[in-house]
Short mmCIF file of C-alpha atoms and ligand atoms in Angstrom, two decimals:
data_model
loop_
_atom_site.label_atom_id
_atom_site.label_comp_id
_atom_site.label_asym_id
_atom_site.label_seq_id
_atom_site.Cartn_x
_atom_site.Cartn_y
_atom_site.Cartn_z
CA MET A 1 -0.10 0.06 0.13
CA LEU A 2 2.95 2.46 0.81
CA THR A 3 5.74 2.06 -1.75
CA ARG A 4 8.68 4.27 -1.01
CA LEU A 5 10.34 6.53 -3.95
CA SER A 6 13.79 7.92 -4.21
CA ILE A 7 13.42 11.66 -4.34
CA PRO A 8 16.98 12.87 -3.51
CA SER A 9 15.21 16.32 -2.53
CA HIS A 10 12.95 14.63 0.42
CA GLU A 11 13.43 12.33 2.71
CA GLU A 12 10.60 10.27 2.83
CA VAL A 13 8.19 9.65 -0.20
CA TYR A 14 5.47 7.44 -0.54
CA ARG A 15 3.06 6.40 -3.20
CA VAL A 16 0.05 5.45 -1.18
CA GLU A 17 -2.73 2.98 -2.65
CA ASP A 18 -5.64 1.22 -1.66
CA ALA A 19 -7.69 -0.16 -4.53
CA GLY A 20 -10.52 -1.72 -2.26
CA ALA A 21 -10.81 1.83 -0.85
CA GLY A 22 -10.06 3.67 -3.73
CA LEU A 23 -7.18 5.39 -2.22
CA ARG A 24 -4.17 7.13 -4.58
CA GLY A 25 -2.28 9.71 -3.69
CA PHE A 26 1.28 10.49 -1.90
CA ILE A 27 3.11 11.63 1.28
CA ALA A 28 5.95 13.20 1.17
CA LEU A 29 8.18 14.20 4.36
CA HIS A 30 10.72 16.80 3.23
CA SER A 31 12.51 16.86 6.66
CA THR A 32 12.72 15.71 9.81
CA ARG A 33 15.72 17.56 10.87
CA ARG A 34 14.04 19.64 13.03
CA GLY A 35 11.57 17.49 14.52
CA PRO A 36 8.51 15.29 13.04
CA ALA A 37 7.38 16.45 9.40
CA ALA A 38 4.35 18.25 9.81
CA GLY A 39 1.96 19.64 7.38
CA GLY A 40 -1.63 19.28 6.06
CA LEU A 41 -3.76 16.76 3.99
CA ARG A 42 -4.84 17.76 0.94
CA MET A 43 -7.48 16.36 -1.38
CA ARG A 44 -7.71 17.67 -5.12
CA ALA A 45 -8.92 16.10 -8.48
CA TYR A 46 -5.41 16.34 -10.03
CA ARG A 47 -4.97 15.92 -13.86
CA SER A 48 -2.66 13.31 -13.23
CA ASP A 49 -0.39 11.54 -10.73
CA GLU A 50 2.67 13.44 -11.73
CA ALA A 51 0.91 16.74 -10.98
CA ALA A 52 -0.28 15.73 -7.37
CA LEU A 53 3.40 14.29 -6.74
CA GLU A 54 4.92 17.56 -7.88
CA ASP A 55 2.57 19.34 -5.20
CA VAL A 56 3.04 17.21 -2.55
CA LEU A 57 6.54 17.92 -3.03
CA ASN A 58 6.42 21.70 -3.22
CA LEU A 59 4.09 22.04 -0.61
CA SER A 60 6.25 19.59 1.88
CA ARG A 61 9.14 21.23 1.35
CA GLY A 62 7.41 24.84 2.12
CA MET A 63 6.19 23.28 5.48
CA SER A 64 9.79 22.68 6.09
CA TYR A 65 10.59 26.50 5.67
CA LYS A 66 7.05 27.60 7.35
CA ASN A 67 7.95 25.46 10.78
CA ALA A 68 11.98 26.50 10.39
CA ALA A 69 10.58 30.00 10.42
CA ALA A 70 8.46 29.91 13.34
CA GLY A 71 11.20 28.35 15.76
CA LEU A 72 9.12 25.21 15.86
CA PRO A 73 10.55 21.88 16.40
CA LEU A 74 9.14 20.12 13.47
CA GLY A 75 9.85 19.44 9.87
CA GLY A 76 7.95 20.07 7.03
CA GLY A 77 5.95 17.23 5.25
CA LYS A 78 2.26 17.29 3.17
CA ALA A 79 -0.02 14.71 2.28
CA VAL A 80 -2.35 14.39 -0.99
CA ILE A 81 -5.21 12.27 -2.13
CA ILE A 82 -5.98 12.24 -5.84
CA GLY A 83 -9.97 12.64 -6.08
CA ASP A 84 -12.77 15.32 -6.32
CA PRO A 85 -13.41 16.11 -2.71
CA ALA A 86 -17.01 16.17 -3.28
CA ARG A 87 -17.43 13.13 -5.37
CA ASP A 88 -14.78 10.78 -4.56
CA LYS A 89 -14.32 11.07 -0.66
CA THR A 90 -15.52 8.10 1.26
CA PRO A 91 -14.79 7.03 5.22
CA ASP A 92 -13.08 3.89 3.77
CA LEU A 93 -10.62 6.24 1.72
CA LEU A 94 -10.03 8.47 4.53
CA ARG A 95 -9.48 5.77 6.89
CA ALA A 96 -7.42 3.90 4.46
CA MET A 97 -4.91 7.27 4.27
CA GLY A 98 -5.02 7.20 7.88
CA CYS A 99 -3.98 3.52 8.03
CA ALA A 100 -0.77 5.12 5.45
CA ILE A 101 -0.14 8.09 7.96
CA ASP A 102 -0.14 5.43 10.82
CA ALA A 103 2.56 3.11 9.04
CA LEU A 104 4.82 6.13 9.65
CA GLU A 105 4.90 5.60 12.82
CA GLY A 106 5.07 9.80 14.00
CA ARG A 107 7.46 10.83 11.45
CA TYR A 108 4.38 12.42 9.27
CA TRP A 109 2.07 14.31 11.53
CA THR A 110 -1.13 15.51 9.24
CA ALA A 111 -3.90 18.15 9.98
CA GLU A 112 -6.67 20.04 7.70
CA ASP A 113 -5.86 21.47 4.49
CA MET A 114 -7.75 21.70 0.90
CA GLY A 115 -10.62 19.76 0.54
CA MET A 116 -10.65 18.58 3.92
CA SER A 117 -13.33 19.13 6.39
CA PRO A 118 -13.11 18.58 10.67
CA ALA A 119 -15.44 15.70 10.06
CA ASP A 120 -12.97 14.25 7.51
CA MET A 121 -10.15 14.76 10.42
CA ALA A 122 -12.04 13.15 12.91
CA GLU A 123 -12.79 10.06 10.28
CA ILE A 124 -8.84 9.60 9.79
CA ALA A 125 -8.03 10.02 13.24
CA ARG A 126 -9.63 6.42 13.91
CA ALA A 127 -7.18 4.59 12.43
CA THR A 128 -4.10 6.91 13.25
CA ARG A 129 -2.99 9.35 16.36
CA TYR A 130 -1.11 11.33 14.30
CA VAL A 131 -3.46 14.04 13.54
CA ALA A 132 -3.54 17.73 14.62
CA GLY A 133 -6.12 20.65 13.99
CA ARG A 134 -8.50 18.97 15.98
CA ASP A 135 -11.67 20.40 17.99
CA GLN A 136 -12.16 17.85 20.66
CA GLY A 137 -9.51 16.16 22.84
CA ALA A 138 -7.12 17.24 25.69
CA HIS A 139 -4.85 19.27 23.28
CA ALA A 140 -7.49 20.37 20.80
CA SER A 141 -6.35 23.49 18.91
CA GLY A 142 -9.32 24.28 17.00
CA ASP A 143 -9.64 26.87 14.46
CA PRO A 144 -6.34 28.39 13.63
CA SER A 145 -7.38 31.45 11.79
CA PRO A 146 -7.86 33.98 14.80
CA VAL A 147 -4.37 33.07 15.49
CA THR A 148 -2.75 33.13 12.09
CA ALA A 149 -4.84 37.09 11.77
CA GLN A 150 -2.70 37.36 15.36
CA GLY A 151 0.54 36.59 13.74
CA VAL A 152 0.14 38.69 10.63
CA PHE A 153 -0.80 41.49 12.62
CA ALA A 154 2.59 41.08 14.76
CA ALA A 155 4.40 40.91 11.23
CA MET A 156 3.19 43.90 9.86
CA ARG A 157 3.92 45.90 12.87
CA ALA A 158 7.15 45.13 12.62
CA GLY A 159 7.01 46.19 8.84
CA ALA A 160 5.88 49.14 10.11
CA ALA A 161 8.60 49.99 12.89
CA ARG A 162 10.93 49.46 9.92
CA ILE A 163 9.09 51.88 7.62
CA SER A 164 8.70 54.65 9.97
CA GLY A 165 10.03 54.15 13.33
CA SER A 166 7.06 53.36 15.12
CA ASP A 167 4.88 50.06 15.34
CA ASP A 168 1.60 51.63 16.30
CA LEU A 169 -0.66 50.98 13.19
CA ARG A 170 -3.22 53.98 14.59
CA GLY A 171 -3.77 56.02 11.72
CA ARG A 172 -2.34 53.87 8.72
CA HIS A 173 -4.45 53.02 6.06
CA VAL A 174 -5.12 48.94 5.47
CA ALA A 175 -6.27 47.44 2.44
CA VAL A 176 -7.28 43.86 2.93
CA GLN A 177 -8.06 41.59 0.16
CA GLY A 178 -10.04 38.55 1.33
CA LEU A 179 -12.41 38.78 4.37
CA GLY A 180 -12.55 34.82 5.05
CA HIS A 181 -11.34 32.88 8.62
CA VAL A 182 -8.29 35.26 8.68
CA GLY A 183 -9.39 38.48 6.82
CA TRP A 184 -11.60 39.45 9.05
CA HIS A 185 -9.73 39.03 12.34
CA LEU A 186 -7.06 40.83 11.13
CA ALA A 187 -9.23 43.58 9.74
CA ARG A 188 -10.92 43.23 13.49
CA LEU A 189 -7.49 43.60 15.08
CA LEU A 190 -6.85 46.05 12.67
CA HIS A 191 -9.80 48.23 13.30
CA GLU A 192 -9.24 48.03 17.24
CA ALA A 193 -5.90 49.24 16.89
CA GLY A 194 -7.29 52.35 14.98
CA ALA A 195 -5.99 51.49 11.54
CA ARG A 196 -8.21 52.77 8.55
CA LEU A 197 -9.31 50.38 6.25
CA SER A 198 -10.25 49.54 2.17
CA VAL A 199 -11.28 45.59 2.16
CA ALA A 200 -12.66 43.63 -0.49
CA ASP A 201 -14.03 40.09 -0.97
CA MET A 202 -15.59 38.33 -4.09
CA ASP A 203 -18.64 37.80 -2.00
CA GLY A 204 -19.99 41.37 -2.13
CA ALA A 205 -22.28 40.68 1.04
CA ARG A 206 -19.45 39.60 3.18
CA ALA A 207 -17.46 42.59 2.00
CA LYS A 208 -20.47 45.22 2.89
CA VAL A 209 -21.23 43.52 6.24
CA THR A 210 -17.17 43.71 7.09
CA ALA A 211 -17.02 47.31 5.96
CA ALA A 212 -20.28 48.12 8.14
CA GLU A 213 -18.77 46.88 11.13
CA PHE A 214 -15.12 48.25 11.22
CA GLY A 215 -16.05 51.58 9.54
CA ALA A 216 -14.33 50.44 6.39
CA GLU A 217 -14.70 51.34 2.67
CA VAL A 218 -15.51 48.45 -0.31
CA VAL A 219 -13.07 48.08 -2.75
CA ALA A 220 -13.85 46.45 -5.81
CA PRO A 221 -11.99 42.69 -5.77
CA GLU A 222 -10.21 43.68 -9.05
CA ALA A 223 -8.72 46.84 -7.54
CA ILE A 224 -8.02 46.31 -3.94
CA HIS A 225 -4.00 45.37 -4.71
CA ALA A 226 -4.24 49.17 -6.66
CA VAL A 227 -5.91 51.05 -3.40
CA ALA A 228 -3.19 54.34 -2.18
CA ALA A 229 -2.87 52.61 1.28
CA ASP A 230 0.55 52.23 3.38
CA ILE A 231 -0.24 48.66 3.62
CA LEU A 232 -1.46 45.49 1.27
CA ALA A 233 -2.59 43.01 2.79
CA PRO A 234 -3.06 39.65 0.81
CA CYS A 235 -5.72 37.50 2.51
CA ALA A 236 -7.68 35.31 0.01
CA ILE A 237 -5.68 33.38 -2.62
CA GLY A 238 -2.08 32.49 -4.01
CA GLY A 239 -0.18 34.38 -6.76
CA VAL A 240 -2.14 37.98 -6.47
CA LEU A 241 1.60 39.39 -6.59
CA ASN A 242 2.39 39.18 -10.04
CA ALA A 243 3.34 41.30 -13.19
CA GLN A 244 0.05 42.05 -13.66
CA THR A 245 -0.31 43.53 -10.55
CA ILE A 246 2.90 44.71 -9.07
CA PRO A 247 3.24 47.86 -11.51
CA GLU A 248 -0.22 48.63 -10.28
CA ILE A 249 0.64 48.06 -6.51
CA ARG A 250 0.66 52.08 -4.60
CA ALA A 251 0.92 50.41 -1.14
CA ALA A 252 4.88 50.84 0.78
CA MET A 253 4.38 47.74 2.13
CA ILE A 254 2.63 43.89 1.67
CA CYS A 255 2.08 41.60 4.47
CA GLY A 256 -1.00 39.20 4.53
CA ALA A 257 -1.87 35.40 5.20
CA ALA A 258 -2.49 34.06 1.83
CA ASN A 259 -0.11 31.78 1.16
CA ASN A 260 2.48 31.79 -2.03
CA GLN A 261 1.16 35.42 -2.54
CA LEU A 262 4.48 35.74 -5.44
CA ALA A 263 3.30 34.24 -8.69
CA ALA A 264 6.85 33.49 -9.72
CA PRO A 265 10.29 33.75 -7.81
CA GLY A 266 11.26 37.03 -9.78
CA ASP A 267 8.12 38.61 -7.99
CA ALA A 268 10.11 39.20 -4.94
CA GLU A 269 13.07 41.18 -6.90
CA ALA A 270 10.54 43.42 -8.98
CA LEU A 271 8.57 44.67 -5.47
CA HIS A 272 11.99 45.21 -3.87
CA ALA A 273 12.95 47.19 -7.34
CA ARG A 274 9.66 48.84 -6.74
CA GLY A 275 10.49 50.04 -3.29
CA ILE A 276 7.80 47.64 -2.12
CA LEU A 277 8.70 46.15 1.60
CA TYR A 278 7.32 42.86 1.08
CA LEU A 279 6.84 40.61 3.92
CA PRO A 280 7.75 37.05 3.34
CA ASP A 281 4.11 34.84 3.65
CA TYR A 282 5.22 31.88 5.10
CA VAL A 283 7.01 33.86 7.83
CA ALA A 284 4.15 36.33 8.43
CA ASN A 285 1.08 33.32 8.49
CA GLY A 286 3.13 31.22 11.02
CA GLY A 287 -0.25 31.37 13.36
CA GLY A 288 -1.98 28.39 12.23
CA ILE A 289 0.83 25.93 12.18
CA ILE A 290 2.00 27.38 15.86
CA ASN A 291 -1.72 27.22 17.00
CA VAL A 292 -1.41 23.32 15.71
CA SER A 293 1.80 22.62 16.74
CA ALA A 294 0.59 23.05 20.20
CA GLU A 295 -1.41 20.27 19.91
CA ILE A 296 1.16 17.78 18.21
CA LEU A 297 3.83 18.45 21.06
CA GLU A 298 1.35 18.24 23.48
CA ILE A 299 2.11 21.54 25.33
CA ALA A 300 -0.03 22.14 28.80
CA ASP A 301 0.17 25.91 28.93
CA ARG A 302 -1.24 26.96 25.56
CA ALA A 303 -2.31 30.08 25.47
CA ALA A 304 1.28 31.30 27.09
CA TRP A 305 3.02 29.37 24.60
CA VAL A 306 1.42 30.15 21.75
CA ASP A 307 1.58 33.97 22.26
CA ALA A 308 5.61 33.72 22.65
CA ARG A 309 5.87 32.57 19.63
CA LEU A 310 3.57 34.62 17.79
CA ASP A 311 5.53 37.80 19.22
CA ALA A 312 8.73 35.63 18.11
CA ILE A 313 6.67 36.41 14.27
CA GLY A 314 7.32 39.92 14.69
CA ALA A 315 10.81 39.31 16.37
CA THR A 316 11.96 37.30 13.46
CA MET A 317 10.31 39.52 10.99
CA ALA A 318 12.09 42.44 12.47
CA ARG A 319 15.31 40.55 11.88
CA ILE A 320 14.85 39.59 8.23
CA LEU A 321 13.80 43.15 7.30
CA GLU A 322 16.78 44.58 9.32
CA ARG A 323 19.30 42.42 7.49
CA ALA A 324 17.38 43.03 3.74
CA ALA A 325 17.95 46.81 4.67
CA GLY A 326 21.48 46.03 5.28
CA GLU A 327 22.07 44.19 2.17
CA ASP A 328 20.07 45.87 -0.02
CA ALA A 329 17.80 42.91 -0.84
CA SER A 330 14.11 41.92 -1.11
CA PRO A 331 13.26 40.29 2.47
CA ALA A 332 11.86 37.03 0.37
CA VAL A 333 15.59 36.07 -0.09
CA ILE A 334 16.91 37.21 3.21
CA ALA A 335 14.17 34.63 5.02
CA ASP A 336 15.12 31.91 2.20
CA ARG A 337 18.49 32.46 3.44
CA MET A 338 17.88 31.96 7.42
CA VAL A 339 15.64 29.24 7.23
CA GLU A 340 18.15 27.47 4.87
CA ALA A 341 20.73 27.57 7.29
CA ALA A 342 18.25 26.32 10.16
CA LEU A 343 17.00 23.83 8.46
CA VAL A 344 20.88 22.36 8.07
CA ASP A 345 21.49 23.43 11.73
CA LYS A 346 19.17 21.96 13.96
CA ALA A 347 19.21 24.25 16.79
CA GLY A 348 19.21 27.31 14.30
P1 NAI B 401 -11.47 31.51 3.31
O1 NAI B 401 -11.50 30.38 2.40
O2 NAI B 401 -11.41 31.50 4.92
O3 NAI B 401 -11.14 33.18 2.93
C1 NAI B 401 -10.97 33.75 1.84
C2 NAI B 401 -11.85 34.89 1.86
O4 NAI B 401 -11.04 35.36 0.03
C3 NAI B 401 -13.11 34.52 1.10
O5 NAI B 401 -13.73 35.38 1.72
C4 NAI B 401 -13.38 34.58 -0.41
O6 NAI B 401 -14.41 35.01 -1.03
C5 NAI B 401 -12.18 35.61 -0.70
N1 NAI B 401 -11.49 35.99 -1.99
C6 NAI B 401 -11.15 34.73 -2.88
N2 NAI B 401 -10.64 35.19 -4.10
C7 NAI B 401 -10.57 36.33 -3.46
C8 NAI B 401 -10.30 37.40 -4.54
N3 NAI B 401 -9.56 37.35 -5.78
N4 NAI B 401 -9.80 39.01 -3.83
C9 NAI B 401 -11.43 39.21 -2.88
N5 NAI B 401 -11.62 38.13 -2.09
C10 NAI B 401 -11.25 36.64 -2.87
O7 NAI B 401 -9.65 31.16 3.85
P2 NAI B 401 -8.58 31.61 5.11
O8 NAI B 401 -8.90 30.62 5.90
O9 NAI B 401 -8.86 33.23 5.61
O10 NAI B 401 -7.49 32.17 3.99
C11 NAI B 401 -6.78 32.77 3.29
C12 NAI B 401 -5.42 32.79 3.21
O11 NAI B 401 -4.76 32.48 4.37
C13 NAI B 401 -5.50 31.26 2.06
O12 NAI B 401 -4.51 31.46 1.06
C14 NAI B 401 -4.72 30.44 2.95
O13 NAI B 401 -3.87 29.60 2.43
C15 NAI B 401 -3.83 31.12 4.29
N6 NAI B 401 -3.59 30.59 5.27
C16 NAI B 401 -4.75 30.62 6.07
C17 NAI B 401 -4.41 30.38 7.89
C18 NAI B 401 -5.70 29.91 8.42
O14 NAI B 401 -5.59 29.70 9.57
N7 NAI B 401 -7.03 29.76 8.27
C19 NAI B 401 -3.20 29.49 8.15
C20 NAI B 401 -2.07 30.07 7.35
C21 NAI B 401 -2.23 30.37 5.73
#
């Protein structure tokens, strides 16, 4: 059922198959150097096995970077199931994936990702204990979104301090793209801090309600990136910083929760060349994995432990920005370099 593949960039990669349960997928452990590989389980109608394998390899590598940037004693891993979550998902299939995860004996911990629900994760947890992000149980961590928003807020304050010498966001104008689980909480924190808000969501009603709650201006989704704000906060989807949007951005700084905000690696340089301070997404949005890791690591005093690590996001971001300014480089490049050093030196 688990077939090991030899992929030099990753410590362990498996093809997962269970014909009886209709399961096809992959599990990738990029690195366990800092601790067990942790990262979510995604179910998607991939166009081919190769596409699924490419996704799991990229995502697991990304988790190594995110976990190391958050200073967590965790490595990076990810799992994918090939199939349409609306049509192909069955309890049998989920339990079969749970058995595959269990066979790795804790070297990989899974959690919810695209195409999975809390109920699905509960089904998987019947077959393995290596499931985090549960909403029940002694160390259950529940919805990570408010914690993710707090981490983005801490990073944003570090960015504001670098630009203006003060981390006070009062009176700053922030354009929030996407008002879902994280974006709404971020808008709330910013409103409470006295920031002025422009907001957008594909769901117009959602944008209107949030705007009324926080005294914000509603902007069309296709125009939010170009608002003349101090800060742009992408909290919707990936790839929003690209060749088309970058020339139109008027904010001095970008800091948000969305994963993979840069469409291509060269986009970090393009932002730097325009003098726009881009705060690396995987550092800013580490609150989610911090929240989940308290469950994996069975931390007793969760609240204090999580708070300390959220503060550390701000401190790490400040260090990245300082170094980037010193070297006249994009913070994205500096963050990658710092994390790569930490991945080699476990204590880093
Ligand atoms: P969500 O699905 O709850 O919210 C996304 C919102 O963005 C929705 O309201 C949607 O209508 C809106 N949206 C989609 N496309 C848009 C567009 N082009 N313009 C404006 N609005 C658009 O997702 P959630 O959980 O809030 O996550 C947001 C982002 O943050 C995602 O990229 C996610 O991967 C990332 N993230 C989330 C974490 C969490 O704790 N939920 C943790 C780390 C990263």
